PDB file of C-alpha atoms in Angstrom:
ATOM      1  CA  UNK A   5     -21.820 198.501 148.300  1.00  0.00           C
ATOM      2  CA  UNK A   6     -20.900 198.097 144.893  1.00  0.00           C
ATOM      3  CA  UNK A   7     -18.310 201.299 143.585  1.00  0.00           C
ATOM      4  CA  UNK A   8     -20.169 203.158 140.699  1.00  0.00           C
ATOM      5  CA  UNK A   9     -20.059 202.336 137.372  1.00  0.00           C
ATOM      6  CA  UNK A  10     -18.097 198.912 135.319  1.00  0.00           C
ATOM      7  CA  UNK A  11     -14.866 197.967 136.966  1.00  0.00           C
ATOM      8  CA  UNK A  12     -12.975 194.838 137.382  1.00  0.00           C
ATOM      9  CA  UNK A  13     -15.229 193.908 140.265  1.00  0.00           C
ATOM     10  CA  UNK A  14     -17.974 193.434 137.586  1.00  0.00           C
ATOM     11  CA  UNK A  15     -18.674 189.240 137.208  1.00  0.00           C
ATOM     12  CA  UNK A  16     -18.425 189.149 133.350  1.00  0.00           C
ATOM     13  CA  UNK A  17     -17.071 191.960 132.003  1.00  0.00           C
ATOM     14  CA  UNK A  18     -14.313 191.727 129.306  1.00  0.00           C
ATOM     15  CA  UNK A  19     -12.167 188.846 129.909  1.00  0.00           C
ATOM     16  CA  UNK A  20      -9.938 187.905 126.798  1.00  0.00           C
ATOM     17  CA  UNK A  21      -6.938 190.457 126.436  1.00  0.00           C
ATOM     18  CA  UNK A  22      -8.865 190.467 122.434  1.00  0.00           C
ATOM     19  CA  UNK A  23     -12.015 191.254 123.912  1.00  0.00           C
ATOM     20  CA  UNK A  24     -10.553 193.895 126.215  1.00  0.00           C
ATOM     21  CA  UNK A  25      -9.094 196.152 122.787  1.00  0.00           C
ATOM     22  CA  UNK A  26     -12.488 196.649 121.564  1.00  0.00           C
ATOM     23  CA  UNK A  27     -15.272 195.408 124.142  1.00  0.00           C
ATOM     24  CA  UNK A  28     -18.177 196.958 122.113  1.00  0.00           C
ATOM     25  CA  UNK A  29     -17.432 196.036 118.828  1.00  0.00           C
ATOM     26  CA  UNK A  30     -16.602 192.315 120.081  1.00  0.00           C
ATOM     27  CA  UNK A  31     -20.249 192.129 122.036  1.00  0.00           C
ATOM     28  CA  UNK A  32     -22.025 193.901 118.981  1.00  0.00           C
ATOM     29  CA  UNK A  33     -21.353 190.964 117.034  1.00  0.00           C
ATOM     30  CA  UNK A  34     -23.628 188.842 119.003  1.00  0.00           C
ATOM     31  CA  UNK A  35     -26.416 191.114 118.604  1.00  0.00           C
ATOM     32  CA  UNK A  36     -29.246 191.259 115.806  1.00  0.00           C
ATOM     33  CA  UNK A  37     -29.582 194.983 115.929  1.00  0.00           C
ATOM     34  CA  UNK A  38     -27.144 198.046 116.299  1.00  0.00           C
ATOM     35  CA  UNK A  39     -26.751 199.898 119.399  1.00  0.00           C
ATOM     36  CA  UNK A  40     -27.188 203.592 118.983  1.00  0.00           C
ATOM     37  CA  UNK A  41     -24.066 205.217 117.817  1.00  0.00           C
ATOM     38  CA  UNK A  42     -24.090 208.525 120.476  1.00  0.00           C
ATOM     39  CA  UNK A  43     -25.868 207.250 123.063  1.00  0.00           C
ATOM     40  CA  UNK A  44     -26.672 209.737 125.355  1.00  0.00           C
ATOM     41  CA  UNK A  45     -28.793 208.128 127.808  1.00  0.00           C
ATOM     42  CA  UNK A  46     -28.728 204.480 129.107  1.00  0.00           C
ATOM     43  CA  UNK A  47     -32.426 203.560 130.235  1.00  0.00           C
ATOM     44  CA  UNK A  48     -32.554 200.729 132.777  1.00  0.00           C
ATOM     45  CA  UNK A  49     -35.997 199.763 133.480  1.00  0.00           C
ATOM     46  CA  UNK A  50     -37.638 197.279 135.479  1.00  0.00           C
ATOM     47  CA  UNK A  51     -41.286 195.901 133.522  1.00  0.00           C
ATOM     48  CA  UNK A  52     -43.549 195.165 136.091  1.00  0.00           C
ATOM     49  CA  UNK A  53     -44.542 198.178 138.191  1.00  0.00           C
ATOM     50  CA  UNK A  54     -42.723 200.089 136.942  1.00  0.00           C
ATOM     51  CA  UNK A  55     -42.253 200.630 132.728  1.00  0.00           C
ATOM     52  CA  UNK A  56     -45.679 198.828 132.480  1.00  0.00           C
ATOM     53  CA  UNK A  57     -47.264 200.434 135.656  1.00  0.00           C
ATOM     54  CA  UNK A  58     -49.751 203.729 134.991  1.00  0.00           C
ATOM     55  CA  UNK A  59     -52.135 204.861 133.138  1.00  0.00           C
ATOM     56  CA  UNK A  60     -52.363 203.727 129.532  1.00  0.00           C
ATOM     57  CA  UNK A  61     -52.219 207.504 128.337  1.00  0.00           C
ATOM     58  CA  UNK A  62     -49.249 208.211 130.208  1.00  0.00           C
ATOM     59  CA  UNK A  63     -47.831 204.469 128.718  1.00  0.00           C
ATOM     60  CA  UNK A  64     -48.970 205.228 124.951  1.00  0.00           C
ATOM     61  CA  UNK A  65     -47.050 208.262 125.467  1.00  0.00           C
ATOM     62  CA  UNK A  66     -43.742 206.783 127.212  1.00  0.00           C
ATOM     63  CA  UNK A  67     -43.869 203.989 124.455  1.00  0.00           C
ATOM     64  CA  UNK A  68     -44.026 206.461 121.822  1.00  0.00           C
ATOM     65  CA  UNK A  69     -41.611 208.943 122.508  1.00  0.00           C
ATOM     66  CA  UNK A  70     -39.046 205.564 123.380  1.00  0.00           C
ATOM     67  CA  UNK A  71     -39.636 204.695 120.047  1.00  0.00           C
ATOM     68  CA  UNK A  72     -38.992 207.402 118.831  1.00  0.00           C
ATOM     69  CA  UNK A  73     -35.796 208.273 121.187  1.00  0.00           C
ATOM     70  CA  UNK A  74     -33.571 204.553 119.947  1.00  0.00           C
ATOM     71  CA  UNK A  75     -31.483 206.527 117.601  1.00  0.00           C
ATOM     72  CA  UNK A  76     -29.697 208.202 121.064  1.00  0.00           C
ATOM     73  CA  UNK A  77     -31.434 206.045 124.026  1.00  0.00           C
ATOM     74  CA  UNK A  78     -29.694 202.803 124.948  1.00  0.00           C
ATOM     75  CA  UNK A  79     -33.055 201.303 126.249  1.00  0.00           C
ATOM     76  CA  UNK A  80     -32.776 198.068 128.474  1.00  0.00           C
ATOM     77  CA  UNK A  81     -35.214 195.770 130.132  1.00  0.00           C
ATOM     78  CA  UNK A  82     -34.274 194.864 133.799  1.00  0.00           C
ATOM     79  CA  UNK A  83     -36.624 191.919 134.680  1.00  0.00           C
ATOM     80  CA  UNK A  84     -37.276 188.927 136.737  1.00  0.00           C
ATOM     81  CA  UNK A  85     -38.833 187.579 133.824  1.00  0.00           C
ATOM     82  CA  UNK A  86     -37.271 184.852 130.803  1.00  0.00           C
ATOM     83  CA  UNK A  87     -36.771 185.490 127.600  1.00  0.00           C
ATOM     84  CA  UNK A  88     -40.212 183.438 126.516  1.00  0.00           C
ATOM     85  CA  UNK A  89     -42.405 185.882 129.199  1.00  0.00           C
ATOM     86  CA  UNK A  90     -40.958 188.373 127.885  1.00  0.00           C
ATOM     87  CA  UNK A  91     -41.710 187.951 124.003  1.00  0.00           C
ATOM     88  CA  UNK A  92     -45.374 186.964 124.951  1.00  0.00           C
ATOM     89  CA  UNK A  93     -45.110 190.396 127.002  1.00  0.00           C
ATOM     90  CA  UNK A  94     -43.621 192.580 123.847  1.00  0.00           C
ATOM     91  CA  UNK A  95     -46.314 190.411 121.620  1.00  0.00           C
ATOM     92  CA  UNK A  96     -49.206 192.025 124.032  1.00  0.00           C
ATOM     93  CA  UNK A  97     -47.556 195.793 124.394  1.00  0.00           C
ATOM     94  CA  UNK A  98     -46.949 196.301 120.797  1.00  0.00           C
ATOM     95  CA  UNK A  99     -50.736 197.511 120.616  1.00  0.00           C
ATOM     96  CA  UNK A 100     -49.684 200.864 122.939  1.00  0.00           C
ATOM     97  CA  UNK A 101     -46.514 200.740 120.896  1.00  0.00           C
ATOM     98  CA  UNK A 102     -43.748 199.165 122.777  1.00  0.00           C
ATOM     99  CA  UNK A 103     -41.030 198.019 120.840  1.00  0.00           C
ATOM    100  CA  UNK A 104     -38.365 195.632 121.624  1.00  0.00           C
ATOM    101  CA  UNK A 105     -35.519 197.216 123.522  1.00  0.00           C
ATOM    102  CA  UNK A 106     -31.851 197.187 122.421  1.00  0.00           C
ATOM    103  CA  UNK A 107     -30.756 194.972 125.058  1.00  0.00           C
ATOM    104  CA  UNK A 108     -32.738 192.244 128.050  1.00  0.00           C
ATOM    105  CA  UNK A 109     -31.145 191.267 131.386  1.00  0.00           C
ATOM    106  CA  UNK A 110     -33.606 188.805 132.236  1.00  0.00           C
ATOM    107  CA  UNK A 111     -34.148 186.137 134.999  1.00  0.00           C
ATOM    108  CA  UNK A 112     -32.979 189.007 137.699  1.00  0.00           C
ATOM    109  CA  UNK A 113     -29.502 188.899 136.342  1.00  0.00           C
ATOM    110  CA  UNK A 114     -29.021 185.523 135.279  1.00  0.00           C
ATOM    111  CA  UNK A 115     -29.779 186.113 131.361  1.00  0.00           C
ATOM    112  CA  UNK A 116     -28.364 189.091 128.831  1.00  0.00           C
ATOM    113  CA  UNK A 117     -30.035 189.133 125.448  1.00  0.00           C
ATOM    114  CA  UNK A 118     -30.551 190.967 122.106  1.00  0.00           C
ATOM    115  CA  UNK A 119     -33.648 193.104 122.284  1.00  0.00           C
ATOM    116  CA  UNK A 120     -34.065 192.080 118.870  1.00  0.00           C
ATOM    117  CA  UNK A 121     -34.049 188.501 119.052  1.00  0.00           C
ATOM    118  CA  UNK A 122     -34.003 187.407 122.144  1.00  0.00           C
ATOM    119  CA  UNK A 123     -31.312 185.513 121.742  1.00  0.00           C
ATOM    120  CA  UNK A 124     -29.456 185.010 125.154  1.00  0.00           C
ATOM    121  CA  UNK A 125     -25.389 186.453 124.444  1.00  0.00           C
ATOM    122  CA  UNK A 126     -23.144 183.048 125.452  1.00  0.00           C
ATOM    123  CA  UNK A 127     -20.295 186.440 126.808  1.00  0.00           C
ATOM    124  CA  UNK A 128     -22.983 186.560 129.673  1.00  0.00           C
ATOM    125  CA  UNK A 129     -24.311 183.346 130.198  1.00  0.00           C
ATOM    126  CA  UNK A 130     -20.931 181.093 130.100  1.00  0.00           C
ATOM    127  CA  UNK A 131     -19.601 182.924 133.555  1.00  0.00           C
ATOM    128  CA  UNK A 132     -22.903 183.122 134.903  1.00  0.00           C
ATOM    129  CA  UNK A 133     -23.498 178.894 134.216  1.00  0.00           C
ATOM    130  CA  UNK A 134     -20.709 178.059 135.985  1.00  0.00           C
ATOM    131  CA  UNK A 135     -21.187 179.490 139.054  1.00  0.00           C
ATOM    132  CA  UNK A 136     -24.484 177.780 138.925  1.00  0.00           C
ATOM    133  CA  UNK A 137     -23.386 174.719 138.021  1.00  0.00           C
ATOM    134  CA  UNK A 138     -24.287 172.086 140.103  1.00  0.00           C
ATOM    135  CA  UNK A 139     -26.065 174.469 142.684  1.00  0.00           C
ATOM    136  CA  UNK A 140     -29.696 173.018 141.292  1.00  0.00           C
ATOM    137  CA  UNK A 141     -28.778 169.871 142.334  1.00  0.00           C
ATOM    138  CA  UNK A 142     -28.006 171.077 145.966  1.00  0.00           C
ATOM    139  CA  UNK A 143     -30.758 173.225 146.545  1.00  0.00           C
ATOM    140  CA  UNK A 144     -33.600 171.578 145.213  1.00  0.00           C
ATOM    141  CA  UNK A 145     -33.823 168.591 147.880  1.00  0.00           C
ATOM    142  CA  UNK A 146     -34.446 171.453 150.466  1.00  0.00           C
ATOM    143  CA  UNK A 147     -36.533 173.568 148.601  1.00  0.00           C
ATOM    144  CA  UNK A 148     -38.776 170.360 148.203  1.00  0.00           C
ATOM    145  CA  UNK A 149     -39.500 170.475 151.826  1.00  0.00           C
ATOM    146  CA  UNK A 150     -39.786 174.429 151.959  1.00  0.00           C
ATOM    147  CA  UNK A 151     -43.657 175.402 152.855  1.00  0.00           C
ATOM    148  CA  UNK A 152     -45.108 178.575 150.910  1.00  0.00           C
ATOM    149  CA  UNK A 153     -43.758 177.251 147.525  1.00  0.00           C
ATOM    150  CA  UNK A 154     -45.165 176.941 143.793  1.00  0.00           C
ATOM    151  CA  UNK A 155     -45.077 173.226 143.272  1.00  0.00           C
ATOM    152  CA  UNK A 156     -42.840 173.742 140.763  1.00  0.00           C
ATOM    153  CA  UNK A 157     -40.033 176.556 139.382  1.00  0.00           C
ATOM    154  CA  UNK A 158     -41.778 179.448 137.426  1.00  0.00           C
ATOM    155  CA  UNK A 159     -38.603 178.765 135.774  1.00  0.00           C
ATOM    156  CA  UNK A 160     -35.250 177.632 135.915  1.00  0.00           C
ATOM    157  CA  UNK A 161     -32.531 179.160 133.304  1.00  0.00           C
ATOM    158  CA  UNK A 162     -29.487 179.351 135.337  1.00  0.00           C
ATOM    159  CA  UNK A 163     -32.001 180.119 138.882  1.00  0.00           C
ATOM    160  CA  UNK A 164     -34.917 178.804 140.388  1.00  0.00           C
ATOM    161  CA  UNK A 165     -37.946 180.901 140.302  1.00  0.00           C
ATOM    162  CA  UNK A 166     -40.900 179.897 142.430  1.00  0.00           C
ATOM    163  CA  UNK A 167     -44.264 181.719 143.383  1.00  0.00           C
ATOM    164  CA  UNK A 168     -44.739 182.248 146.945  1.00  0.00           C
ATOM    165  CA  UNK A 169     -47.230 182.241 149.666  1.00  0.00           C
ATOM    166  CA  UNK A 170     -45.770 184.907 151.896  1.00  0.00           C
ATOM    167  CA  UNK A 171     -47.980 183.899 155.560  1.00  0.00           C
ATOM    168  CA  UNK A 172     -46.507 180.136 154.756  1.00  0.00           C
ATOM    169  CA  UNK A 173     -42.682 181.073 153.806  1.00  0.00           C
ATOM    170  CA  UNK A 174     -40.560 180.348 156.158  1.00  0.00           C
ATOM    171  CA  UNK A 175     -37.807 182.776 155.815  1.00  0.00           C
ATOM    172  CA  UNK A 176     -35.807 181.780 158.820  1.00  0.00           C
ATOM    173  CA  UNK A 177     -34.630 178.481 156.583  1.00  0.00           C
ATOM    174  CA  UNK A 178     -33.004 180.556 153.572  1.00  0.00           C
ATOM    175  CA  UNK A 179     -30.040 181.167 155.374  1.00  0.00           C
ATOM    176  CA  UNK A 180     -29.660 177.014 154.925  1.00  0.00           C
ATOM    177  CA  UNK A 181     -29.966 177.314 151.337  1.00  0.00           C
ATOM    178  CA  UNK A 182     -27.368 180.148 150.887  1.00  0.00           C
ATOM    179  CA  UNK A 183     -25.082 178.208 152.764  1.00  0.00           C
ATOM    180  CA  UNK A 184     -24.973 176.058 149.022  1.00  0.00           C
ATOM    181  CA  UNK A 185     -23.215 178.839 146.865  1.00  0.00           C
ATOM    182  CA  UNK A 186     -26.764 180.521 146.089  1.00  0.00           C
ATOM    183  CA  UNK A 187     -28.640 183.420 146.957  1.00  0.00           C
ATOM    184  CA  UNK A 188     -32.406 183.657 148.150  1.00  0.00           C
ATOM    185  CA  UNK A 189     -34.321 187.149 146.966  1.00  0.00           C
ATOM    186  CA  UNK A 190     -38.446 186.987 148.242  1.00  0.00           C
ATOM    187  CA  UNK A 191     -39.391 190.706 145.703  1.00  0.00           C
ATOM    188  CA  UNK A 192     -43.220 191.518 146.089  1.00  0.00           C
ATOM    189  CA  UNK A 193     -43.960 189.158 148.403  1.00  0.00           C
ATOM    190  CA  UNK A 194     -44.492 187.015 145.232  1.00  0.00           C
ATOM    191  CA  UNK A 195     -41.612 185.489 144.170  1.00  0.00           C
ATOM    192  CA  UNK A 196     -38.742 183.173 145.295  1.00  0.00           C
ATOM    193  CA  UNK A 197     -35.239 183.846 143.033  1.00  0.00           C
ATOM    194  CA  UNK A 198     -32.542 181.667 144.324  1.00  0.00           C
ATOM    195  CA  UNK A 199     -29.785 182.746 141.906  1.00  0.00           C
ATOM    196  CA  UNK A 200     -26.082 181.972 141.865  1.00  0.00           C
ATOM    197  CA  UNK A 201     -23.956 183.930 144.833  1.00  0.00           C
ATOM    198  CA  UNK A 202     -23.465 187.234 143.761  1.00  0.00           C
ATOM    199  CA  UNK A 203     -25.337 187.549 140.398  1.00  0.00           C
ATOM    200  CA  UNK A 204     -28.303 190.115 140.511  1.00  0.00           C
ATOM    201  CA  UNK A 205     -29.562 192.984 138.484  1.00  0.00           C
ATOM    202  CA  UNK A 206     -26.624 195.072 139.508  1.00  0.00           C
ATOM    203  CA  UNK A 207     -23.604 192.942 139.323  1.00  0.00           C
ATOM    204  CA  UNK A 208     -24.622 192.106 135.822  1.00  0.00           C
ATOM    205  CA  UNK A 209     -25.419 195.749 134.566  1.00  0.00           C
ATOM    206  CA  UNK A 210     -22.463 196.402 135.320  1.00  0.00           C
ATOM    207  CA  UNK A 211     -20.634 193.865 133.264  1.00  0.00           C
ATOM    208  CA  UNK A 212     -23.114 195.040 130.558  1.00  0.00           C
ATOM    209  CA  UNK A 213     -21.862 198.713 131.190  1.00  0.00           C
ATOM    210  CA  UNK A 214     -18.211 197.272 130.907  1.00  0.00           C
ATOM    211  CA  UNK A 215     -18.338 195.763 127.644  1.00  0.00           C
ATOM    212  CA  UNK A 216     -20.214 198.594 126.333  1.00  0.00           C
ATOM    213  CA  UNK A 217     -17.902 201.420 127.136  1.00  0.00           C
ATOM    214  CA  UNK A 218     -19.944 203.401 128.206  1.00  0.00           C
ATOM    215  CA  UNK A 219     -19.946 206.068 131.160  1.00  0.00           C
ATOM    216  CA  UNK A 220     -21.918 205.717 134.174  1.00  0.00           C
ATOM    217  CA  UNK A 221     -22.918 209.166 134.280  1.00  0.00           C
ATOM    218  CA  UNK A 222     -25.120 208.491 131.557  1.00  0.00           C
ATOM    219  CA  UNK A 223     -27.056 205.542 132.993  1.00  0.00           C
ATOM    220  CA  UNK A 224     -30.647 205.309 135.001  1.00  0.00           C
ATOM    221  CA  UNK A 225     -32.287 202.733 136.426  1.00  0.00           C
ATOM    222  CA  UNK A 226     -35.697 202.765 137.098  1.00  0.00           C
ATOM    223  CA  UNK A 227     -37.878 200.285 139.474  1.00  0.00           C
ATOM    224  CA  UNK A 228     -40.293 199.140 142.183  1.00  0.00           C
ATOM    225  CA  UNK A 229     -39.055 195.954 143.993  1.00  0.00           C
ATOM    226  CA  UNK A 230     -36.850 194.408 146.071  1.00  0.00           C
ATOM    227  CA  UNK A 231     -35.080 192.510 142.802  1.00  0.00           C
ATOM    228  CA  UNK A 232     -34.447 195.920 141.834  1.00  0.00           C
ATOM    229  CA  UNK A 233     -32.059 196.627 145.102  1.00  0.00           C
ATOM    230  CA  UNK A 234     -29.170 195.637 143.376  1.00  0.00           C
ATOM    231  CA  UNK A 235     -29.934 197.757 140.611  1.00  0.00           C
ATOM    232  CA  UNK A 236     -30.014 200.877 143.331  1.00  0.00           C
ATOM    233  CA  UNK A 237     -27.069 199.805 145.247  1.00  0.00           C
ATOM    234  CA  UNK A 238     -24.564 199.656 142.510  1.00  0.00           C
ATOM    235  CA  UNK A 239     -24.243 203.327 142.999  1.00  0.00           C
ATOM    236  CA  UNK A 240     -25.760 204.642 139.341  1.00  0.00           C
ATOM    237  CA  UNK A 241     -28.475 207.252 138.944  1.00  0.00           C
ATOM    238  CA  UNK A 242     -31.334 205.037 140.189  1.00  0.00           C
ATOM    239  CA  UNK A 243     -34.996 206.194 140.077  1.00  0.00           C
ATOM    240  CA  UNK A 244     -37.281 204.309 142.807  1.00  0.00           C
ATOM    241  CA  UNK A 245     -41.024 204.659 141.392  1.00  0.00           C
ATOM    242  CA  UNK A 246     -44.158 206.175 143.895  1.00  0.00           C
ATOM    243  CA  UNK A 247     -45.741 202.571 143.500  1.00  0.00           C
ATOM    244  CA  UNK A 248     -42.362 201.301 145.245  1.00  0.00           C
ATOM    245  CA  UNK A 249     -43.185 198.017 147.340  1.00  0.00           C
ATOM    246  CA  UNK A 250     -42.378 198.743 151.400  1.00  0.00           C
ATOM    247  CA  UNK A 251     -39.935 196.896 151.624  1.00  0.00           C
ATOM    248  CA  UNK A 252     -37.814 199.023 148.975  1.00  0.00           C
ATOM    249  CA  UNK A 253     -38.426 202.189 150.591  1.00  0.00           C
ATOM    250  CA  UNK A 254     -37.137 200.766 153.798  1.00  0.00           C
ATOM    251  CA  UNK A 255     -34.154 200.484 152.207  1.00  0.00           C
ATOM    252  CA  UNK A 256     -34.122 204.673 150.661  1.00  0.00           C
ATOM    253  CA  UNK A 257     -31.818 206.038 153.529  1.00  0.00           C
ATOM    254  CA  UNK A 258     -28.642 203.632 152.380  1.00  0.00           C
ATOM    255  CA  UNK A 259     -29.146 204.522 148.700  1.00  0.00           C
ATOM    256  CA  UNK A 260     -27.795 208.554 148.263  1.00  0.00           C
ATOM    257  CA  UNK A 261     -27.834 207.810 144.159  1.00  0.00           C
ATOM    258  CA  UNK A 262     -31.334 206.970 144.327  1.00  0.00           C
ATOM    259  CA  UNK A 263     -34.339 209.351 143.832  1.00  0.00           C
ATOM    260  CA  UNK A 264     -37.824 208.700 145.075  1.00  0.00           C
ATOM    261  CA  UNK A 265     -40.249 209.456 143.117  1.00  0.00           C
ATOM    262  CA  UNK A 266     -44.022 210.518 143.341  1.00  0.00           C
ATOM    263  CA  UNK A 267     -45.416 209.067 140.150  1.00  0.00           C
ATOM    264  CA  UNK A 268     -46.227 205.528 139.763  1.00  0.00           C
ATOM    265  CA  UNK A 269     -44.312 203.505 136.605  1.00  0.00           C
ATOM    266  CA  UNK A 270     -44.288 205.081 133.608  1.00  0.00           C
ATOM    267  CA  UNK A 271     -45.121 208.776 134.847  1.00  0.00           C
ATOM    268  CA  UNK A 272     -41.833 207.745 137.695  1.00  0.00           C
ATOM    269  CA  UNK A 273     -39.448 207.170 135.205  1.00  0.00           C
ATOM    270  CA  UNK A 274     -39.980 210.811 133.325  1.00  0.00           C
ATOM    271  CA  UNK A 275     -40.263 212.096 136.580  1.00  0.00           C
ATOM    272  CA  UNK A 276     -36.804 210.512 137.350  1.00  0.00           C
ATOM    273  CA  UNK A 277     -35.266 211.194 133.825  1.00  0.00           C
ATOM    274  CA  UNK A 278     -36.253 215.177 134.792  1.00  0.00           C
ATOM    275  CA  UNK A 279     -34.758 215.377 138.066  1.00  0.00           C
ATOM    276  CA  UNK A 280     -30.977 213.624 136.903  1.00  0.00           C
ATOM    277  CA  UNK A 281     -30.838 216.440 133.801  1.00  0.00           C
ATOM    278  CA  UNK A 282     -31.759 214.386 131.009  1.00  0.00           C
ATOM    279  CA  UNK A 283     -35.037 216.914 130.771  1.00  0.00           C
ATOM    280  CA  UNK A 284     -33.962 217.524 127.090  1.00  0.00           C
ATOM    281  CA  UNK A 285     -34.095 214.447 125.887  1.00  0.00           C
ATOM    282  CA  UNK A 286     -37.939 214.640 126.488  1.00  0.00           C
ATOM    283  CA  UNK A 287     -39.235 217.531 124.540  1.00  0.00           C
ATOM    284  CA  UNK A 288     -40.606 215.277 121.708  1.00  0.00           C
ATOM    285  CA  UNK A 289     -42.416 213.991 124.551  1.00  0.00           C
ATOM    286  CA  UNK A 290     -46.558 214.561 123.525  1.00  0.00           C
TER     287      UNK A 290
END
């Protein structure tokens, strides 16, 4: 299991002995937006199930009182979904009032982005493209013959994404594909992500946390499926929503940083945010 918080473990943390003098200052300057100046919580949240799970009283409210919160809430998106799902998603939530975070990991991992823009930061993507460089070419052939499959990738930025048909997958093959440098992740009994070894949700928060400065203590994650794992085992203040897919709970007893809560999405995450001592943040909360 992953140690908590950034360390030199991290896969793209500062690398340049430059970059290393002032991290924060050197990744601010690929962003459109400024990050908040005393940040006193660092929101990690999963989309689906979990920030865009509930009622939409309880999500008006959330949505609101994030907005309202940027000024001293680092607020990132933790998703398996690309940059263009997620603009079409931030295009439909803007209605109940969600606004664009400060930061995106996208494609479970294998994308960090400006909140802002959108725009994908080349300090995370350059380590993360060559470890999968060349893998496509490897793995595809058998994932051609693979039964259970989308015909084709959901997507493909730096991992393949497919849909799944969980009675016809035949899990006992993965194993074959991993053997090619990549890792296989079945979340919701939905989705295929076959990412590069060793780049998830976790391992790149944590190079996220790294170049930020910033100290674990004042990061949670929040989520609902197995993509999320990672997220959970890196050893931060981790908030695993009622709504949680089986499979995730299974996995509760190994995760001592982890709190399980009763409400579902939105109404989770305050629930969370309550238990770890960040209660005070919330009293604009209506």
């Amino acid at each position: 299991m992953p140690v908590c918080g950034p360390g030199r473990g991290s896969l793209w943390g500062p690398g340049t002995e430059e970059q290393r003098r002032a991290p924060r200052a050197h990744f601010q300057q690929h962003l459109k937006a400024p990050l908040p100046g005393a940040t006193e919580l660092v929101l990690v949240t999963d989309l689906d199930g979990t920030l865009l799970e509930g009622s939409l009283p309880t999500r008006r409210r959330l949505y609101g009182w994030l907005g309202s919160q940027r000024h001293r809430i680092l607020q990132v998106f933790s998703t398996g979904r690309d940059m263009r799902s997620v603009a079409r998603l931030l295009a439909a939530e803007a209605v109940l009032g969600l606004q664009p975070p400060h930061l995106v990991i996208g494609d479970v991992g294998c994308t960090v982005a400006c909140g802002a823009s959108l725009t994908p930061s080349p300090l995370a993507l350059e380590p993360i493209e060559a470890l999968w460089r060349g893998r496509a070419a490897r793995v595809l052939p058998l994932l051609a013959g693979l039964p259970g499959l989308s015909a084709e990738p959901l997507s493909s930025d730096r991992r393949l994404a497919y849909a799944i048909d969980p009675r016809r997958l035949d899990r006992s093959r993965l194993p074959a594909i991993e053997a090619h440098g990549v890792d296989c992740l079945v979340s919701g009994d939905k989705y295929l992500d076959v990412l590069p070894a060793g780049v998830n949700k976790g391992s790149t928060l944590l190079g996220l946390l790294e170049w930020l400065e910033l100290d674990p203590a004042l990061v949670v994650t929040a989520g609902d499926s197995l993509n999320d794992l990672a997220m959970f085992e890196t050893g931060l203040q981790s908030v695993m929503v009622g709504n949680a897919e089986p499979s995730l709970v299974r996995a509760l007893p190994g995760l001592p940083r982890t709190y399980r809560a009763r409400g579902h999405g939105g109404a989770g995450i305050l629930e969370g945010l309550r238990h770890f001592g960040f209660g005070h943040l919330l009293a604009g909360l209506v």
